[in-house]
CSV table of C-alpha atoms and ligand atoms in Angstrom, one decimal:
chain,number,residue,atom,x,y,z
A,884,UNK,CA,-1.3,32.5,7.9
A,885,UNK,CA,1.6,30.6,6.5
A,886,UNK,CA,1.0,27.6,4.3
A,887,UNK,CA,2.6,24.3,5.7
A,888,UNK,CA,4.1,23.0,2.6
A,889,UNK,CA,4.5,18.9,3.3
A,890,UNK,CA,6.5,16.9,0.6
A,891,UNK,CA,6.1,13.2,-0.1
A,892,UNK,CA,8.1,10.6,-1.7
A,893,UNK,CA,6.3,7.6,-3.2
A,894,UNK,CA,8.6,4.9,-4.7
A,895,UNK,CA,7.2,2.3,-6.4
A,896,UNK,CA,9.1,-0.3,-8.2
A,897,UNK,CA,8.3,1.3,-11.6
A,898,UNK,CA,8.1,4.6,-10.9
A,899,UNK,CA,8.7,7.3,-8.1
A,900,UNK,CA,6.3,10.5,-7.5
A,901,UNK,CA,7.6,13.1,-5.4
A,902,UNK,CA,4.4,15.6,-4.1
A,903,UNK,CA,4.7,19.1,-2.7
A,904,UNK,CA,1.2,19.7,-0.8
A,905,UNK,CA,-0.4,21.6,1.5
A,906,UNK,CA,-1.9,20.8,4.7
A,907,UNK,CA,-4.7,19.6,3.6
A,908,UNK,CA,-3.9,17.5,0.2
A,909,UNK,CA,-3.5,19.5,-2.3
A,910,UNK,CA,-1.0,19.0,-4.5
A,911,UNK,CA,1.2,21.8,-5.5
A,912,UNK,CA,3.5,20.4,-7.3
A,913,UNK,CA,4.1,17.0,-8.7
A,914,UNK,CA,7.4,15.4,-10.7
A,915,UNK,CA,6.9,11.4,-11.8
A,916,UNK,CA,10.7,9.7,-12.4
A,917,UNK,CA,11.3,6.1,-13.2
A,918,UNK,CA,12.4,4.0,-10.3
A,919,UNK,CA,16.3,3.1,-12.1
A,920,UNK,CA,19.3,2.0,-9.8
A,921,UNK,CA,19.5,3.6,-6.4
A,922,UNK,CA,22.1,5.8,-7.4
A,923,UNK,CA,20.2,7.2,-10.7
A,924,UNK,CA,16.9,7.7,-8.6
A,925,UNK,CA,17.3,8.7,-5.1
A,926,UNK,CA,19.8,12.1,-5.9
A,927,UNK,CA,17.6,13.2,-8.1
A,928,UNK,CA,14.8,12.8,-5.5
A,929,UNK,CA,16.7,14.3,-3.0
A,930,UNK,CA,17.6,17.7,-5.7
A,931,UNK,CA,14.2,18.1,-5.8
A,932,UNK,CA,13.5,18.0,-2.2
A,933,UNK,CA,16.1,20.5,-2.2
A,934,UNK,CA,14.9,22.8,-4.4
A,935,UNK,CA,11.4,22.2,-2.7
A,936,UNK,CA,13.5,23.2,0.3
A,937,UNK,CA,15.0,26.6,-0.9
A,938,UNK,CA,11.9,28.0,-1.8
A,939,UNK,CA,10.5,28.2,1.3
A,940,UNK,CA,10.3,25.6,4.4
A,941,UNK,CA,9.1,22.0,4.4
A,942,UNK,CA,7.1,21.1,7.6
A,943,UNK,CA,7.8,17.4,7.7
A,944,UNK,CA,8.7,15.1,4.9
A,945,UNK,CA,7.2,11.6,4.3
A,946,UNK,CA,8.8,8.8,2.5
A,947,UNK,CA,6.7,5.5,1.1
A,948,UNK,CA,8.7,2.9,-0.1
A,949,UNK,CA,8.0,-0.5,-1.8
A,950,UNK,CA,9.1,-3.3,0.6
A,951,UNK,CA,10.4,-5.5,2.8
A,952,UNK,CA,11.6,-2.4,4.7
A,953,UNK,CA,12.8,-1.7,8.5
A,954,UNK,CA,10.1,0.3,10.0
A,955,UNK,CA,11.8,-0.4,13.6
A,956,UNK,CA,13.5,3.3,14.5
A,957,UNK,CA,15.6,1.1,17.1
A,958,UNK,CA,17.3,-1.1,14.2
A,959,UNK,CA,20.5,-0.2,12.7
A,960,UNK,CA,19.1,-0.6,9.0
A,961,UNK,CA,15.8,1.8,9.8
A,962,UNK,CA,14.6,3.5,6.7
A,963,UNK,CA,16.6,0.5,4.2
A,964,UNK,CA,14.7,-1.7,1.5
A,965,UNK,CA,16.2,-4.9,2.7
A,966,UNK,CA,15.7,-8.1,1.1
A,967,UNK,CA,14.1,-6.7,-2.1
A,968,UNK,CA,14.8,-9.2,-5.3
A,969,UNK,CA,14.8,-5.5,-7.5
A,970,UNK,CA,18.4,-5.4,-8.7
A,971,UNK,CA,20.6,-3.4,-6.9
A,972,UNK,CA,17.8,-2.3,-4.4
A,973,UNK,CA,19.3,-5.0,-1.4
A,974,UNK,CA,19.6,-3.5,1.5
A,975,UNK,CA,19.5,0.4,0.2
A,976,UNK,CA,19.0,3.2,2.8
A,977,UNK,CA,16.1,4.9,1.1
A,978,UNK,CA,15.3,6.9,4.2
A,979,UNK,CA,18.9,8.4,4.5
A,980,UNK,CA,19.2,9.5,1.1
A,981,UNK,CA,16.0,11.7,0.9
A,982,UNK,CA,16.4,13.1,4.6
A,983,UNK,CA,19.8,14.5,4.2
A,984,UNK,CA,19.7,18.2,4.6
A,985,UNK,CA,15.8,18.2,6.8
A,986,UNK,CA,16.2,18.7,10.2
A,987,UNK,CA,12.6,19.0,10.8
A,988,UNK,CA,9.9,15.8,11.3
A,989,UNK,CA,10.1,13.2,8.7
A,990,UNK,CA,7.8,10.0,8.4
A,991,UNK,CA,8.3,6.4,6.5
A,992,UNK,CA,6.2,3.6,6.0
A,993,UNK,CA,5.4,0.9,3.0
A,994,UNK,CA,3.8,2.6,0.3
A,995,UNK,CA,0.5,0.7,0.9
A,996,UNK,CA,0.9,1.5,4.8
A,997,UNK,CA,1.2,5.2,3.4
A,998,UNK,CA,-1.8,4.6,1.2
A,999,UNK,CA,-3.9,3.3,3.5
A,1000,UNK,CA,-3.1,6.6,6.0
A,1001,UNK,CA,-4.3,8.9,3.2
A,1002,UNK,CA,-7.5,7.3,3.1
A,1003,UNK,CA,-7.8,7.5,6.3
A,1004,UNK,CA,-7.3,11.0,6.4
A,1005,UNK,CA,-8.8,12.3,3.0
A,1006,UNK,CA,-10.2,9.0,1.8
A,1007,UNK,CA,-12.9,6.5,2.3
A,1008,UNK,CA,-11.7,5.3,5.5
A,1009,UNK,CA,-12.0,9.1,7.4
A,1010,UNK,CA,-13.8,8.3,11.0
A,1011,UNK,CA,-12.2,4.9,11.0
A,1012,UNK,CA,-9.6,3.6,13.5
A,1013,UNK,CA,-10.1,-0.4,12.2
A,1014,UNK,CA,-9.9,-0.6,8.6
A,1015,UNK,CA,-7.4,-1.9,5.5
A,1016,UNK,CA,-6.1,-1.2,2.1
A,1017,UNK,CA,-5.6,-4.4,0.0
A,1018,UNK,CA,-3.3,-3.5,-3.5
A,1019,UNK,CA,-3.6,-6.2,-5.9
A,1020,UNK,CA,-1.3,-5.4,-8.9
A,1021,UNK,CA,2.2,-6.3,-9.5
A,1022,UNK,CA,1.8,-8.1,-6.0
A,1023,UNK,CA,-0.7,-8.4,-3.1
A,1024,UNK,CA,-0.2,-5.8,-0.8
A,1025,UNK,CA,-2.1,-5.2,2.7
A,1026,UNK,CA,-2.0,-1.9,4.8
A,1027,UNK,CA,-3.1,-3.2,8.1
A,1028,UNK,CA,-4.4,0.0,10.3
A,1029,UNK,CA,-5.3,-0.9,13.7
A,1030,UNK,CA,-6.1,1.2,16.7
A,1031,UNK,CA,-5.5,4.3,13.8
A,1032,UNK,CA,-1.9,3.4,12.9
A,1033,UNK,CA,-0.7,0.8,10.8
A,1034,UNK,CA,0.6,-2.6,12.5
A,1035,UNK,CA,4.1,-3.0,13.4
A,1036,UNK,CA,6.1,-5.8,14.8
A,1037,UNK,CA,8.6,-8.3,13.6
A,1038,UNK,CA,7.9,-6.9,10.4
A,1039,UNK,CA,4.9,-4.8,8.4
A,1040,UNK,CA,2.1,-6.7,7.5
A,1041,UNK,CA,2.2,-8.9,4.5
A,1042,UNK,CA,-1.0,-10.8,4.7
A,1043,UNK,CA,-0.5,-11.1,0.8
A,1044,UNK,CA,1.9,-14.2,1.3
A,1045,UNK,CA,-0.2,-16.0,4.0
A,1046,UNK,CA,-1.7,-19.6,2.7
A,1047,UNK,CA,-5.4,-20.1,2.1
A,1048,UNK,CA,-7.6,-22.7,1.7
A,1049,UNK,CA,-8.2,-23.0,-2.1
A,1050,UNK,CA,-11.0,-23.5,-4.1
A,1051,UNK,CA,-12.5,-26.5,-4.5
A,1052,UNK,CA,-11.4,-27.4,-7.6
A,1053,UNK,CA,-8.5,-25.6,-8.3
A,1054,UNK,CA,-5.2,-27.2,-8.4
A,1055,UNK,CA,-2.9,-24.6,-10.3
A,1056,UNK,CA,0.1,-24.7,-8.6
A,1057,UNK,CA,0.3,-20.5,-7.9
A,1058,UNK,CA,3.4,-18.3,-8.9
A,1059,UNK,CA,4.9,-17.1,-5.5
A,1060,UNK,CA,8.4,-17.9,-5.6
A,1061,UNK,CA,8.3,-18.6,-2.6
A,1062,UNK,CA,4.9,-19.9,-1.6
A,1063,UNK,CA,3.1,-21.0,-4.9
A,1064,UNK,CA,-0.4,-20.6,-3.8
A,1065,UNK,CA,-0.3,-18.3,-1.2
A,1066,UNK,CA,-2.7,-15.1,-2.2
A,1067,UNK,CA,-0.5,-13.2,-4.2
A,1068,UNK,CA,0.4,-16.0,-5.9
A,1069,UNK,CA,-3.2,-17.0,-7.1
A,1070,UNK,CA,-4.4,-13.2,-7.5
A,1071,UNK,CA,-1.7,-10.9,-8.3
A,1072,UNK,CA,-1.2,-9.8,-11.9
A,1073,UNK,CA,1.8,-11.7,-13.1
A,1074,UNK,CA,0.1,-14.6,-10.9
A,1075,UNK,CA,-3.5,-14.0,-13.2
A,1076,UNK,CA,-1.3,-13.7,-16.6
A,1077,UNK,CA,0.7,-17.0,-15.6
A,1078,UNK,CA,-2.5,-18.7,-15.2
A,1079,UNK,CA,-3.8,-17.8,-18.6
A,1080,UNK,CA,-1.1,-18.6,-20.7
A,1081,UNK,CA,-2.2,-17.5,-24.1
A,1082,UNK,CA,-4.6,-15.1,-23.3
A,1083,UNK,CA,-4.5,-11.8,-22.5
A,1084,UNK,CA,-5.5,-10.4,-19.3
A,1085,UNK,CA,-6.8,-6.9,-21.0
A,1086,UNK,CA,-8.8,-9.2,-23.3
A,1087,UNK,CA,-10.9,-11.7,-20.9
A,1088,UNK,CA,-14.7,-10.4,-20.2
A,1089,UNK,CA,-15.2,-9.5,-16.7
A,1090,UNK,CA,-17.8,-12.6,-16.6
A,1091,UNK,CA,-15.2,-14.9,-17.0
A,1092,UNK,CA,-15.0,-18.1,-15.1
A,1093,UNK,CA,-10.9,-16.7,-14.0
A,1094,UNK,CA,-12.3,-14.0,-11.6
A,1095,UNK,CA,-14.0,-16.5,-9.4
A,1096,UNK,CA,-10.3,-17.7,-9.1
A,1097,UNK,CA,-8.6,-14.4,-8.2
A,1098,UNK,CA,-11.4,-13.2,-6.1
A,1099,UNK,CA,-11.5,-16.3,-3.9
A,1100,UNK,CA,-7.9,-15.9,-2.3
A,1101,UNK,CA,-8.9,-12.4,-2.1
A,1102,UNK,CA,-12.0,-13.3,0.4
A,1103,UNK,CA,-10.1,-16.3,2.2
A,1104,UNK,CA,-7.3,-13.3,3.4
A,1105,UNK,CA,-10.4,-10.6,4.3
A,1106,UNK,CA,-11.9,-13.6,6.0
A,1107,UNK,CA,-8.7,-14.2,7.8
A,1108,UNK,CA,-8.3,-10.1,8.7
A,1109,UNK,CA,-12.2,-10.1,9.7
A,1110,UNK,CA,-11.3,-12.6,12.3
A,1111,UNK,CA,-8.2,-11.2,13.6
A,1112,UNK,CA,-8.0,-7.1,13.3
A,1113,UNK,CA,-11.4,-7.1,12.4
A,1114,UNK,CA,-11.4,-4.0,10.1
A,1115,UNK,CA,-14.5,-2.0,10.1
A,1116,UNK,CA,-14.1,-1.5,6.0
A,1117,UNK,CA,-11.1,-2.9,3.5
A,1118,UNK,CA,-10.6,-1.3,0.3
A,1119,UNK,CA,-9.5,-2.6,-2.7
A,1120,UNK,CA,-7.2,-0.8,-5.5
A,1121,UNK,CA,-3.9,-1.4,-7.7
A,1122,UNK,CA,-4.2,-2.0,-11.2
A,1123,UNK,CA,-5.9,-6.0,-11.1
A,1124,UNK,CA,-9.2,-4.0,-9.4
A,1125,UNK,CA,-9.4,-0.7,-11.4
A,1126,UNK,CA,-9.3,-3.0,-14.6
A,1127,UNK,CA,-11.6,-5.5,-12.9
A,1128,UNK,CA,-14.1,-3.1,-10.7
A,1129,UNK,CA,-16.5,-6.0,-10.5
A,1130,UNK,CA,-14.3,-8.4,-8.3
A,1131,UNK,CA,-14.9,-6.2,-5.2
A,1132,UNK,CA,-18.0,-7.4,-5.1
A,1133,UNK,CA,-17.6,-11.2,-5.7
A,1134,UNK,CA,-14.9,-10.7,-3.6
A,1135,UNK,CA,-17.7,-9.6,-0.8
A,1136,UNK,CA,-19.6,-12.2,-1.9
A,1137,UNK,CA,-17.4,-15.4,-1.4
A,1138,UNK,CA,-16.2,-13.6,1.9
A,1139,UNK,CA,-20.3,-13.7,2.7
A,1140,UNK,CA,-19.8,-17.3,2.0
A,1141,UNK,CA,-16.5,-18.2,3.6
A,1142,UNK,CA,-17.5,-16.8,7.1
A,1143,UNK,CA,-20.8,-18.7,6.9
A,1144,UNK,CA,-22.7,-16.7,9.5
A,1145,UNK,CA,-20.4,-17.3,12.3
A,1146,UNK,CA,-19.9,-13.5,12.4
A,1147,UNK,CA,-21.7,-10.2,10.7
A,1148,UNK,CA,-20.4,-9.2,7.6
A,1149,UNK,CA,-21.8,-5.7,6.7
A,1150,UNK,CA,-22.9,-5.3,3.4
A,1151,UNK,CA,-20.8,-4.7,0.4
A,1152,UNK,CA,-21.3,-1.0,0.2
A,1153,UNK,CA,-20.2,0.4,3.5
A,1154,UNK,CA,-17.5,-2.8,3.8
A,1155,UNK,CA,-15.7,-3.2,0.6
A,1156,UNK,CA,-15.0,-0.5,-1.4
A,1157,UNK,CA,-13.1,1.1,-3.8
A,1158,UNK,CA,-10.4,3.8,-2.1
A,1159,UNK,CA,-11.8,7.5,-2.4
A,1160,UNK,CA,-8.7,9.1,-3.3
A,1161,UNK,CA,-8.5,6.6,-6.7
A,1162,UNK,CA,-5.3,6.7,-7.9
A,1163,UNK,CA,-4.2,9.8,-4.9
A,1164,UNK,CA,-3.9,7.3,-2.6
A,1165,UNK,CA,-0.5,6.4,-3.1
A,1166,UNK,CA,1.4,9.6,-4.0
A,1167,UNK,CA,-0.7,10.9,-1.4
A,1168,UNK,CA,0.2,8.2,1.4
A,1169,UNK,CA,4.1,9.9,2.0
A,1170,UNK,CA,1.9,13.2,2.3
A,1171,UNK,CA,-0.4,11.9,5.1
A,1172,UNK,CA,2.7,10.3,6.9
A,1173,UNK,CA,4.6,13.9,6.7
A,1174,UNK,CA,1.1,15.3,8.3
A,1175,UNK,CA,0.8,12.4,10.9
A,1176,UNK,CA,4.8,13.2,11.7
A,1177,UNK,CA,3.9,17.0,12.1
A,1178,UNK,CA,0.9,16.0,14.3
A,1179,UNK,CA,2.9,14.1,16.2
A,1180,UNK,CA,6.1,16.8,16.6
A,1181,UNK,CA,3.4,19.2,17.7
A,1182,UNK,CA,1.4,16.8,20.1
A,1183,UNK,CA,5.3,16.0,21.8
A,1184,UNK,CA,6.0,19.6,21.8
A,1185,UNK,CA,2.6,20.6,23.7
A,1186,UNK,CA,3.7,17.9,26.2
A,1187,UNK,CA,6.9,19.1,27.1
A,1188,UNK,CA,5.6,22.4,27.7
A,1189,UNK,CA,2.8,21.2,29.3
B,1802,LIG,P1,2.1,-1.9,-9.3
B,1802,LIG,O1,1.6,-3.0,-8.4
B,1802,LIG,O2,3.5,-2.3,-9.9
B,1802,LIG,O3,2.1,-0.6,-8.7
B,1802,LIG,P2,-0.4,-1.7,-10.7
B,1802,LIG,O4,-1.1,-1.5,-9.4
B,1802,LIG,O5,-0.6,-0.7,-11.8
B,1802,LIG,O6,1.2,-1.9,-10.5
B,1802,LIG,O7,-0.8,-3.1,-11.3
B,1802,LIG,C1,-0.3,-3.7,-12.4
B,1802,LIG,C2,-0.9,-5.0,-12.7
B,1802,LIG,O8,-2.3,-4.8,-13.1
B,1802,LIG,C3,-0.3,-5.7,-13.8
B,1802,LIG,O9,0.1,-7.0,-13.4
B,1802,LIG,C4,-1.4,-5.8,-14.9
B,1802,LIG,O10,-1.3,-7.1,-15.6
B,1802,LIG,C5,-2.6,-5.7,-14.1
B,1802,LIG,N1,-3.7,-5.1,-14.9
B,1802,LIG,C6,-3.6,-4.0,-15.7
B,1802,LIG,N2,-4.8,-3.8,-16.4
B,1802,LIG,C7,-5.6,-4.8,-16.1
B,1802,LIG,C8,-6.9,-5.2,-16.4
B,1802,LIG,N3,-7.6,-4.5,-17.3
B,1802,LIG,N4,-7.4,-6.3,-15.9
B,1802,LIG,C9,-6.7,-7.0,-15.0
B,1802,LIG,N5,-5.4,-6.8,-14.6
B,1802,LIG,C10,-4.9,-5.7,-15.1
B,1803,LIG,ZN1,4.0,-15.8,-1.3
């Protein structure tokens, strides 16, 4: 039998990872580049594809991108970072650039959308149709998936800017620019590093009193998705949580508390969790949107002949 070969694109606002893989997640080959100026990142991205290309077909292709981006195929801008504040990143058509020269099928989500869809598929959400992938690192990222595809709308979720009730107690101001206290500006990392001033975040013990500060916007947004998607599970990565494993669980904890008994919240161990693929999930996200596009292309093909 022939090996599909899928290839996946994951650019992040530091750094890009392009994946060649196999069907079922295995990564053949891997290159990491720094994310630069559109025009010094995407053609490189795109020679690889190539070269991925000449050696023997791609499937389906599947591009991740950091946001805001147009996920609506009817829009004129589909497949652009649009109102990004990365400079020189406004309004770039990431989508175009890396799917010159495929003609075959080609997905494209958020990166954490594209996250939480590998976990889905390889991760700790397989089985699940309700469920969500919360980044908390540089920002405060949800993938939303409901019904077994991630939301869509006006615009892909970004539950990490809604408002929350805060703590009692707590008064700092917040560092969104354009919220101040809205979750990722309490619990994102340049959020926690702004609130500590002096100190460094790699040097506070995980007992410290500022985790009950970063974990309680974190619980006031689950208990906001609990009691409107209602995910059956939400996992919790990005670089805030794999240096601070224990806030998933006070994280559970003041979500117990927040809900108050009005509904079930399961217990900590089949609810919030760490993802399954670790650090996979995210170059492998573009992957399982290339597999999902293939899935799809062969589901509309047995249609038609149908
Ligand atoms: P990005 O969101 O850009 O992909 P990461 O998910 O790697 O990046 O998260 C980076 C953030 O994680 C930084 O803001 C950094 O301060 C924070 N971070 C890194 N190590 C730790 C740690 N040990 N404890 C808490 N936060 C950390
Ligand atoms: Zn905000």
């Amino acid at each position: 039998m022939v090996e599909v070969r899928l290839a996946g694109i994951e650019l992040g606002g530091t750094k890009c990872i392009a994946s060649l893989a196999s069907a079922d997640g295995t990564i053949l080959e891997q290159e990491t580049l720094p994310t630069l100026a559109p025009e010094q990142t995407l053609p490189p991205l795109a020679a690889l594809l190539a070269k991925w290309r000449s050696a023997g077909p791609l499937a389906a292709i599947g591009v991740a991108s950091f946001g805001p981006v147009e996920l609506d195929p009817a829009a004129p801008n589909h497949g652009h970072v649009t109102s990004t504040s990365k400079p020189g990143w406004r309004d770039t058509d990431v989508l175009g650039a890396l799917r010159a020269g495929h003609d075959g099928p080609w997905g494209f989500d958020t990166d954490v959308n594209a996250a939480a869809v590998a976990e889905g598929r390889w991760g700790a959400a397989q089985g699940l149709a309700d469920y969500a992938y919360v980044t908390v690192g540089t920002g405060v990222g949800v993938g939303l998936i409901v019904n077994g595809l991630p939301t869509r709308g006006l615009a892909h979720c970004e539950l990490g800017h809604i408002r929350v009730a805060r703590r009692s107690g707590d008064a700092w101001p917040g560092a969104c620019p354009y919220h101040g206290d809205c979750v990722e500006g309490l619990a994102s990392g340049p959020a926690i590093k702004a609130r500590l001033g002096e100190r460094a975040i790699h040097a506070i013990a995980s007992d410290d009193p500022v985790w009950d500060e970063v974990a309680h916007p974190l619980a006031q947004m689950c208990h906001t998705m609990l009691l409107t998607t209602a995910p059956r599970r939400i996992l919790f990565g990005g670089g805030v949580i794999q240096g601070q494993p224990q806030l998933i669980g006070m994280i559970h904890a003041a979500l117990r508390e927040s809900v108050a008994g009005y509904m079930t919240v399961p217990e900590a161990a089949d609810f919030c969790c760490a993802p399954g693929l670790g650090d996979k999930a995210g170059p492998l996200g573009p992957v399982a949107l290339a597999l999902a596009a293939l899935d799809h292309h062969a589901q509309a093909g047995a249609r038609v002949a149908a």
